[in-house]
Coordinates of N, CA and C in Angstrom, one line a residue:
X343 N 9.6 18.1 5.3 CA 8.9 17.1 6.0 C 7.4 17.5 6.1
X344 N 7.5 18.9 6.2 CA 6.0 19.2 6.3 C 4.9 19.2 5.1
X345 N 5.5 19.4 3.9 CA 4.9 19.0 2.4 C 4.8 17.7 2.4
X346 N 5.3 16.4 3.1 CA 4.8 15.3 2.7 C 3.8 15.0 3.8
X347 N 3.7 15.5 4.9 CA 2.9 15.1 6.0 C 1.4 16.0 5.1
X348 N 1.2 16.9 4.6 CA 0.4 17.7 3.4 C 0.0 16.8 3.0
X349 N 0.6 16.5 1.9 CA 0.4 15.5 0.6 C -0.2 13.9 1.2
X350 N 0.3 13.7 2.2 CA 0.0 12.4 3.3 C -1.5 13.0 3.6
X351 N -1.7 14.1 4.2 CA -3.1 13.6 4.6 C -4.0 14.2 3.5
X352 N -3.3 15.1 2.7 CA -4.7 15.2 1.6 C -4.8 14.3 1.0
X353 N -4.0 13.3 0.7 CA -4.5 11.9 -0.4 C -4.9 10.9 0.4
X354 N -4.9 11.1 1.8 CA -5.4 10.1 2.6 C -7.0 10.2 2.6
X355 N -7.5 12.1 2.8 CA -8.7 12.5 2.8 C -9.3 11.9 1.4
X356 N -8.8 12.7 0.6 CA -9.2 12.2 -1.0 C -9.4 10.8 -0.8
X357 N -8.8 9.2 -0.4 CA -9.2 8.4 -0.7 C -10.6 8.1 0.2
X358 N -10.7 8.0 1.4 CA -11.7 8.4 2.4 C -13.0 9.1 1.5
X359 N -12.9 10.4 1.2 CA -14.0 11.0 0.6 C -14.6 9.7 -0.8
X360 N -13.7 9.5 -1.6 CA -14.5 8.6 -2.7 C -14.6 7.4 -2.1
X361 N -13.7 6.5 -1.0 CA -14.2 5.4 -0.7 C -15.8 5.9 -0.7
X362 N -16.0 6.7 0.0 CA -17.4 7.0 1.4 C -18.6 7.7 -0.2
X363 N -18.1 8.4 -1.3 CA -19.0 8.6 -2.4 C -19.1 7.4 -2.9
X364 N -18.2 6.5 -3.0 CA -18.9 5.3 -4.1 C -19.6 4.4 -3.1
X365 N -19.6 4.2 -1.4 CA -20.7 3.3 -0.6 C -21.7 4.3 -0.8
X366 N -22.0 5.4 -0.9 CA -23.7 6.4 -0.5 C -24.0 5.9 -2.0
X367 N -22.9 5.8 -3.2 CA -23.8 5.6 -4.6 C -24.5 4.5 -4.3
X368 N -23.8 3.4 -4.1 CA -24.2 1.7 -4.1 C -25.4 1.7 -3.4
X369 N -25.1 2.3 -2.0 CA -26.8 2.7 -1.1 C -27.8 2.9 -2.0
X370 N -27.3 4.1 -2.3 CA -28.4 4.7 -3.5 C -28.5 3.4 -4.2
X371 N -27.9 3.1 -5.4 CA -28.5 1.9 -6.1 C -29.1 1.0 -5.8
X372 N -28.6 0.1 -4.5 CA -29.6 -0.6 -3.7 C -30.7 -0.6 -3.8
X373 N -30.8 0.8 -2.8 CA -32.4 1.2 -2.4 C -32.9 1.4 -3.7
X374 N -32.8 2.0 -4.8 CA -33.7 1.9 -6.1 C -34.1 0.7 -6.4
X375 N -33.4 -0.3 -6.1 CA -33.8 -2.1 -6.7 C -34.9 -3.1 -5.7
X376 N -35.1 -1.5 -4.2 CA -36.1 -2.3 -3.5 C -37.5 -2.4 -3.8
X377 N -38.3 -3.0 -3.4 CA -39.8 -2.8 -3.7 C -40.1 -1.6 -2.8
X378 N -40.9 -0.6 -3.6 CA -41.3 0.3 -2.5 C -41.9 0.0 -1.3
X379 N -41.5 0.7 -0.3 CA -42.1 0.3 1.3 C -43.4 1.1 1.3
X380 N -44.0 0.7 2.1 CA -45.5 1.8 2.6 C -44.6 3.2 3.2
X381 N -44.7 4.0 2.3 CA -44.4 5.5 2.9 C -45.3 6.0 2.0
X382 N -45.7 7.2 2.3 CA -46.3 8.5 1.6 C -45.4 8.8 0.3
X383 N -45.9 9.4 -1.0 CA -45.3 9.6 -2.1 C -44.3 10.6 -1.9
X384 N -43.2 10.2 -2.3 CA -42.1 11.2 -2.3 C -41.1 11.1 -1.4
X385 N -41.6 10.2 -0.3 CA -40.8 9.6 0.6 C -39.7 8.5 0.6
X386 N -38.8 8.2 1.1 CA -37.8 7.1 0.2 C -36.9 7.5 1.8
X387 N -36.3 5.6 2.2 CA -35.7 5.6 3.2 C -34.3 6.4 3.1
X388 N -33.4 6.4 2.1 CA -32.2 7.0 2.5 C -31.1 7.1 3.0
X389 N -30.8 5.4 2.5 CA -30.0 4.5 3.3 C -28.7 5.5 2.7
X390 N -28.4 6.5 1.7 CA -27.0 7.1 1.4 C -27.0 7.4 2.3
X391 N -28.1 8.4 2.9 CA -27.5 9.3 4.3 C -27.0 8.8 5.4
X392 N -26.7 7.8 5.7 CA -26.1 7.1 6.5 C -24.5 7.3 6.6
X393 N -24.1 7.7 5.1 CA -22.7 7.7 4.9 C -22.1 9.3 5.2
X394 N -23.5 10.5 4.8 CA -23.3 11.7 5.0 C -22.9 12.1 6.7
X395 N -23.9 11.2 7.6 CA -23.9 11.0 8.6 C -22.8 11.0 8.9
X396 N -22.2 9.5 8.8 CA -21.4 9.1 9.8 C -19.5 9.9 8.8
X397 N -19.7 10.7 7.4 CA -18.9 11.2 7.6 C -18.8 12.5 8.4
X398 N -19.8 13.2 8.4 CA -19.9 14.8 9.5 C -19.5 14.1 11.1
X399 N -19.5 12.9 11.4 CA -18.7 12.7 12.6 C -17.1 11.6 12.5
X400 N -17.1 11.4 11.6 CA -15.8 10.5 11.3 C -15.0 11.4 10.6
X401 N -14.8 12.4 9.3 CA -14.2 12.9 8.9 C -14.5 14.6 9.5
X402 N -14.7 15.7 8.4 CA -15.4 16.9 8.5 C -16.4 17.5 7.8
X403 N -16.9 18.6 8.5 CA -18.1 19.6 7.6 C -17.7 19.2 6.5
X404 N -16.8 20.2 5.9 CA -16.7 20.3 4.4 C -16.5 18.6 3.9
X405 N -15.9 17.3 4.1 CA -16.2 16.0 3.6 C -17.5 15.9 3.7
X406 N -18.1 15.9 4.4 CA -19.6 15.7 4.6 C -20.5 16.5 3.4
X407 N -20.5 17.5 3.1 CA -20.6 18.3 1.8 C -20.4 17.6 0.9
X408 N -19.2 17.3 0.4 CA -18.3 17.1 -0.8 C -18.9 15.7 -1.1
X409 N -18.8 15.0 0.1 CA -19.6 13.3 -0.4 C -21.2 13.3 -0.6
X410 N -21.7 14.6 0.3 CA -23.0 14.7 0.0 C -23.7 15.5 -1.6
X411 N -23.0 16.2 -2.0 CA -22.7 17.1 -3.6 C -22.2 16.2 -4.3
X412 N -21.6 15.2 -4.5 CA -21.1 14.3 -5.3 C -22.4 13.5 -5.2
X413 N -22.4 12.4 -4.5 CA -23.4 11.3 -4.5 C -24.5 12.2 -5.4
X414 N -25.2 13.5 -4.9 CA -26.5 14.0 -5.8 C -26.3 14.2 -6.8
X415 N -25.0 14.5 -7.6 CA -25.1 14.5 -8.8 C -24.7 13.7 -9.4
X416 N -24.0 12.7 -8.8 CA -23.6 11.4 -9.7 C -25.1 10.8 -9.6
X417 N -25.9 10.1 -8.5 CA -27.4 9.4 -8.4 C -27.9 10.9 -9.6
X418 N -28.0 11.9 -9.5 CA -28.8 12.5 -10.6 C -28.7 12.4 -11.9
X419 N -27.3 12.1 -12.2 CA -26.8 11.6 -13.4 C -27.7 9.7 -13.6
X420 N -27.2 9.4 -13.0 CA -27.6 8.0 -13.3 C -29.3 7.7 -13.5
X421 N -29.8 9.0 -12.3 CA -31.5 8.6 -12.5 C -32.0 9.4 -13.9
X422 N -31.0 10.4 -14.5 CA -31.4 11.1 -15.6 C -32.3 12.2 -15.9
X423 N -32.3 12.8 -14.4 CA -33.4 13.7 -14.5 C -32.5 15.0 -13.7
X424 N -32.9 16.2 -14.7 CA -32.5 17.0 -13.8 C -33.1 17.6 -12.5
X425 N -34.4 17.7 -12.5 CA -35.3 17.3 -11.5 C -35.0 17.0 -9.9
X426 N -34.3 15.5 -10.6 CA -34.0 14.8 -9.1 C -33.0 15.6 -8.3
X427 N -32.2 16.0 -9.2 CA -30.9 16.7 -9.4 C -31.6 17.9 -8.2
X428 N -32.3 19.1 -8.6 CA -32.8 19.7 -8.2 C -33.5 19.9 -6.5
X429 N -34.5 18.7 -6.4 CA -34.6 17.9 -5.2 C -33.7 17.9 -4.2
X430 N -33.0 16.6 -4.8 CA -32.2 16.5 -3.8 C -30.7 17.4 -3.3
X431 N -30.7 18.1 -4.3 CA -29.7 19.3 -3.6 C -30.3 20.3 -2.6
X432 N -32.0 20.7 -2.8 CA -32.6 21.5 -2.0 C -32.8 20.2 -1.0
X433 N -33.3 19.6 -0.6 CA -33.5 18.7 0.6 C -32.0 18.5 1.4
X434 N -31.5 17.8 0.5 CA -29.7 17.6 1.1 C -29.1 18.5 1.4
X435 N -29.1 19.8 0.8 CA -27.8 21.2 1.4 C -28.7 21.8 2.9
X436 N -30.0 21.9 2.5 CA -30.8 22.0 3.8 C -30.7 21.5 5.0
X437 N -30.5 19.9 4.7 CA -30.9 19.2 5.5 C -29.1 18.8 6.8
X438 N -28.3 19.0 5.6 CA -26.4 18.8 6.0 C -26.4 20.0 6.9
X439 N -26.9 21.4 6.5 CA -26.8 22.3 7.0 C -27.2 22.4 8.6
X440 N -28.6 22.0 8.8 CA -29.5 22.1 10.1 C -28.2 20.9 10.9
X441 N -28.0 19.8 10.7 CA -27.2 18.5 10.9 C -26.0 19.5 11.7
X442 N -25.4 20.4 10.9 CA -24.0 20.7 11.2 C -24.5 21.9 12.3
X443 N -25.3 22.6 12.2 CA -25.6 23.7 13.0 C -26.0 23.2 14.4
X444 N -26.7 21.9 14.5 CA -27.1 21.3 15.6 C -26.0 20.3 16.4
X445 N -25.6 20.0 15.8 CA -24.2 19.0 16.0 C -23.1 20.1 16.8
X446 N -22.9 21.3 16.3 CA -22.1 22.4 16.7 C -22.8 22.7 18.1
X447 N -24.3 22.9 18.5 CA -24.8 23.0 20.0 C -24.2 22.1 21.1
X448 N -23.5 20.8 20.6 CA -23.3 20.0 21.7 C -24.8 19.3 22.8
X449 N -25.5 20.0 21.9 CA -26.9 19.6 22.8 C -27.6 18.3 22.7
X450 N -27.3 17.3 21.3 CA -28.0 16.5 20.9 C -27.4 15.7 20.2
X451 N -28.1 14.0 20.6 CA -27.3 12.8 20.2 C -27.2 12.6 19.0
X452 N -26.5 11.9 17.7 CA -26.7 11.6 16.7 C -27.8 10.9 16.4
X453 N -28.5 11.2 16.9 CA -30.3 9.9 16.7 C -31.0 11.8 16.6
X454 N -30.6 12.2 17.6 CA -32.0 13.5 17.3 C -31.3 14.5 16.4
X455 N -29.9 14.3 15.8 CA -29.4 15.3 15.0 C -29.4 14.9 13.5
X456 N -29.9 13.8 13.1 CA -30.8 12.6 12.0 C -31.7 12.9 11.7
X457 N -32.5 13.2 12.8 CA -34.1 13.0 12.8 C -34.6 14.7 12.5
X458 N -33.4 15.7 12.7 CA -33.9 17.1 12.5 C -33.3 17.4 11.0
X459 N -32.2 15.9 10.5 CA -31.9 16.6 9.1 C -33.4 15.8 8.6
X460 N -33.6 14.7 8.8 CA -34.4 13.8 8.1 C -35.6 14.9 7.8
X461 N -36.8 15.4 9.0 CA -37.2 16.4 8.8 C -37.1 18.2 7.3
X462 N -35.9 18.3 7.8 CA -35.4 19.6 7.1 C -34.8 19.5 5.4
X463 N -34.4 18.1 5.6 CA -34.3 17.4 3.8 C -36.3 17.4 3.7
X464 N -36.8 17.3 4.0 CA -38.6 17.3 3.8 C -38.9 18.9 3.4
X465 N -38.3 19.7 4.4 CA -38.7 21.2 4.2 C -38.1 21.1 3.4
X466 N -36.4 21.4 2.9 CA -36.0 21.7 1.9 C -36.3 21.3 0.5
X467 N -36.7 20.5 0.4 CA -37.9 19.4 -0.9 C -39.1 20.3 -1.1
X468 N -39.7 20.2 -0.2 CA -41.2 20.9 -0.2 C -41.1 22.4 -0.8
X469 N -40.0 22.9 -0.1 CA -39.6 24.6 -0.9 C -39.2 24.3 -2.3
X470 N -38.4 23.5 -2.6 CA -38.3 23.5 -4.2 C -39.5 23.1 -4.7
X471 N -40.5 22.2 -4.4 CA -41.5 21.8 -4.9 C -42.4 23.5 -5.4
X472 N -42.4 24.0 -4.4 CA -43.4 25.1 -3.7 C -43.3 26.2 -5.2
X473 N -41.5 26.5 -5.3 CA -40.7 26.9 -6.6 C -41.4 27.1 -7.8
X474 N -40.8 25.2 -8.0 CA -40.8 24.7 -9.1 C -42.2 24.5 -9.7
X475 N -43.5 24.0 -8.6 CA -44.9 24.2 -9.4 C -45.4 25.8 -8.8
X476 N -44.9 26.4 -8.7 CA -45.7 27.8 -7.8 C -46.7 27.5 -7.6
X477 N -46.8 27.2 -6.5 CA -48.5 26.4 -5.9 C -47.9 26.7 -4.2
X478 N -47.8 27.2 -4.1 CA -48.0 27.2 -1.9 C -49.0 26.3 -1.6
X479 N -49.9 25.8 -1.9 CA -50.7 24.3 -1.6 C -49.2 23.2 -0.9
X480 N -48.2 23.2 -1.7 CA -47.8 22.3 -1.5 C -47.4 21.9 0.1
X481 N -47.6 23.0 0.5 CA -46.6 23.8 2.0 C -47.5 22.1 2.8
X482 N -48.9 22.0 2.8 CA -49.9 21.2 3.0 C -49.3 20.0 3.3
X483 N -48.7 19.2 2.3 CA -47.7 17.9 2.7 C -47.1 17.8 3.7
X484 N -46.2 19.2 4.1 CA -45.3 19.0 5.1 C -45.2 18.1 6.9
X485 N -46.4 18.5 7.1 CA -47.1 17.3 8.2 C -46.6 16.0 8.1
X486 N -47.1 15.5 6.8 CA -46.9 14.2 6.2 C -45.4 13.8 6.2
X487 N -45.2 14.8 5.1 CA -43.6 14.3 4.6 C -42.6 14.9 5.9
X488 N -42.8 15.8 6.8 CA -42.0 16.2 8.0 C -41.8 14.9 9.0
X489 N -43.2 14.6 9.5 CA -43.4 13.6 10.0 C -42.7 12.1 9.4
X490 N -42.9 12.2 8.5 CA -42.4 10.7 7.7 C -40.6 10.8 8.0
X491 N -39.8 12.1 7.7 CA -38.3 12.5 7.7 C -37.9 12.2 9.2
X492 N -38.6 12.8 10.1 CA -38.5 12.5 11.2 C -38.3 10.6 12.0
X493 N -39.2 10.3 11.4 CA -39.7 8.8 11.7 C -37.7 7.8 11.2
X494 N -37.9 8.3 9.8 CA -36.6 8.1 9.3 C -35.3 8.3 9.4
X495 N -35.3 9.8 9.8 CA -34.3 10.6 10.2 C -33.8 9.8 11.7
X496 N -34.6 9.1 12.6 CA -34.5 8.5 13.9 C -33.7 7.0 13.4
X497 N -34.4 6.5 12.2 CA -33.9 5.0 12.0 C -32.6 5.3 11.4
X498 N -32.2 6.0 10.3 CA -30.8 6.2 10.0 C -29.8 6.9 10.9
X499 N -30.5 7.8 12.0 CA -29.9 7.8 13.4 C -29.0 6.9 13.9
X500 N -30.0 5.4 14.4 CA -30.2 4.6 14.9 C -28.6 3.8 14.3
X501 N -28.8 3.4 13.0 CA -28.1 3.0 12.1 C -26.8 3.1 12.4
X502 N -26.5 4.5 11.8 CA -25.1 5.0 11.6 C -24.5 5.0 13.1
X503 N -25.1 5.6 14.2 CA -24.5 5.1 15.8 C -24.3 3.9 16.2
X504 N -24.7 2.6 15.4 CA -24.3 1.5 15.7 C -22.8 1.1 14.6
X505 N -23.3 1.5 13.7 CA -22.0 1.5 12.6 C -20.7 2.2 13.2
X506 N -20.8 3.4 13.6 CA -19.8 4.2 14.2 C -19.2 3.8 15.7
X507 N -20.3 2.9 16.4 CA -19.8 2.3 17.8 C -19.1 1.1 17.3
X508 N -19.1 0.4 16.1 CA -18.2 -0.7 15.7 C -16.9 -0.5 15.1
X509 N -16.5 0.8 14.9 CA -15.8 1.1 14.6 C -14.4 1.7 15.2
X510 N -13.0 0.9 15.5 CA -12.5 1.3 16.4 C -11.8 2.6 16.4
X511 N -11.6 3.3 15.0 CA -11.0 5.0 14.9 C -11.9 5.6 15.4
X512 N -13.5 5.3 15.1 CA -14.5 6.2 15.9 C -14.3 6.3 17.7
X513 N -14.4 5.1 18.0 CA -14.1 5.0 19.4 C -13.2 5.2 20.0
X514 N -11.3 5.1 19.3 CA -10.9 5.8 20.2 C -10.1 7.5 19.7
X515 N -11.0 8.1 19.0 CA -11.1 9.3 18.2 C -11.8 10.3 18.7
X516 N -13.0 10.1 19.0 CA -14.5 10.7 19.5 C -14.0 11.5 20.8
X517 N -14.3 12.8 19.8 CA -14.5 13.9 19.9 C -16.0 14.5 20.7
X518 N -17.1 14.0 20.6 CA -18.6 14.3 21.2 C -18.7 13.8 22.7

């Protein structure tokens, strides 16, 4: 009985994880078909993370990874660059990481635990940039593009706690 209650919830996880990677792909595609908004270059709202979000509090750490490592290289596949590829794994593993370490304090709501990955996907960007052109100039942006993650990191905050308050396994599940 205990091998099928296994097998039960690993294919339950498994379907959950790709449901939740093919909505952050579609986000992603979406947002590529919008007209750019007024943000500073390099900047991009990041309607997937919404999904990384609300799985680090709906499923676990490691899902939250797995759908966040998947979506970047499937969207890097699709945008065709290894580049992007590059990016967004330094911004994203950065940014999941600070998310999970802060989330673990108990200290802070999912709006200010958004708003410090939104931020730390910016650092983690700017360090690959820093890398990839060896130029420490670039360090310079970060005001900008910190500020801008932050601003962002608040609205997909915003977002995903209204998504997750509509949701009745989150409400009567919740754990925070």
């Amino acid at each position: 009985m205990g091998e099928v209650l296994y097998i039960y919830h690993n294919s339950r996880r498994l379907t959950a994880d790709a449901l939740l990677i093919s909505l952050s792909l579609i986000l992603f595609l979406v947002e590529s078909l919008l007209p750019p908004l007024i943000l500073p270059p390099g900047a991009k709202f990041g309607l997937a993370n919404v999904v990384t979000l609300a799985a680090l509090y709906l499923l676990s750490e490691v899902d939250a990874l797995i759908i966040l490592l998947t979506r970047i290289l499937l969207a890097g596949i699709f945008a065709g660059s290894p580049t992007v590829i590059l990016f967004s794994l330094s911004g994203g593993i950065l940014s999941l990481t600070a998310m999970i370490l802060i989330k673990r304090t108990r200290k802070f709501s999912i709006v200010g635990i958004s708003a410090a990955g939104g931020f730390f996907h910016n650092v983690g960007q700017i360090c690959a940039a820093v890398i990839f052109m060896s130029s420490q100039k670039i360090f310079l942006y970060l005001p900008i593009l910190g500020t801008c993650g932050i601003f962002i990191g608040v609205l997909i905050g915003l977002l995903t706690k209204e998504i997750l308050r509509r949701l009745p396994i989150y409400r009567t599940n919740r754990a925070d």
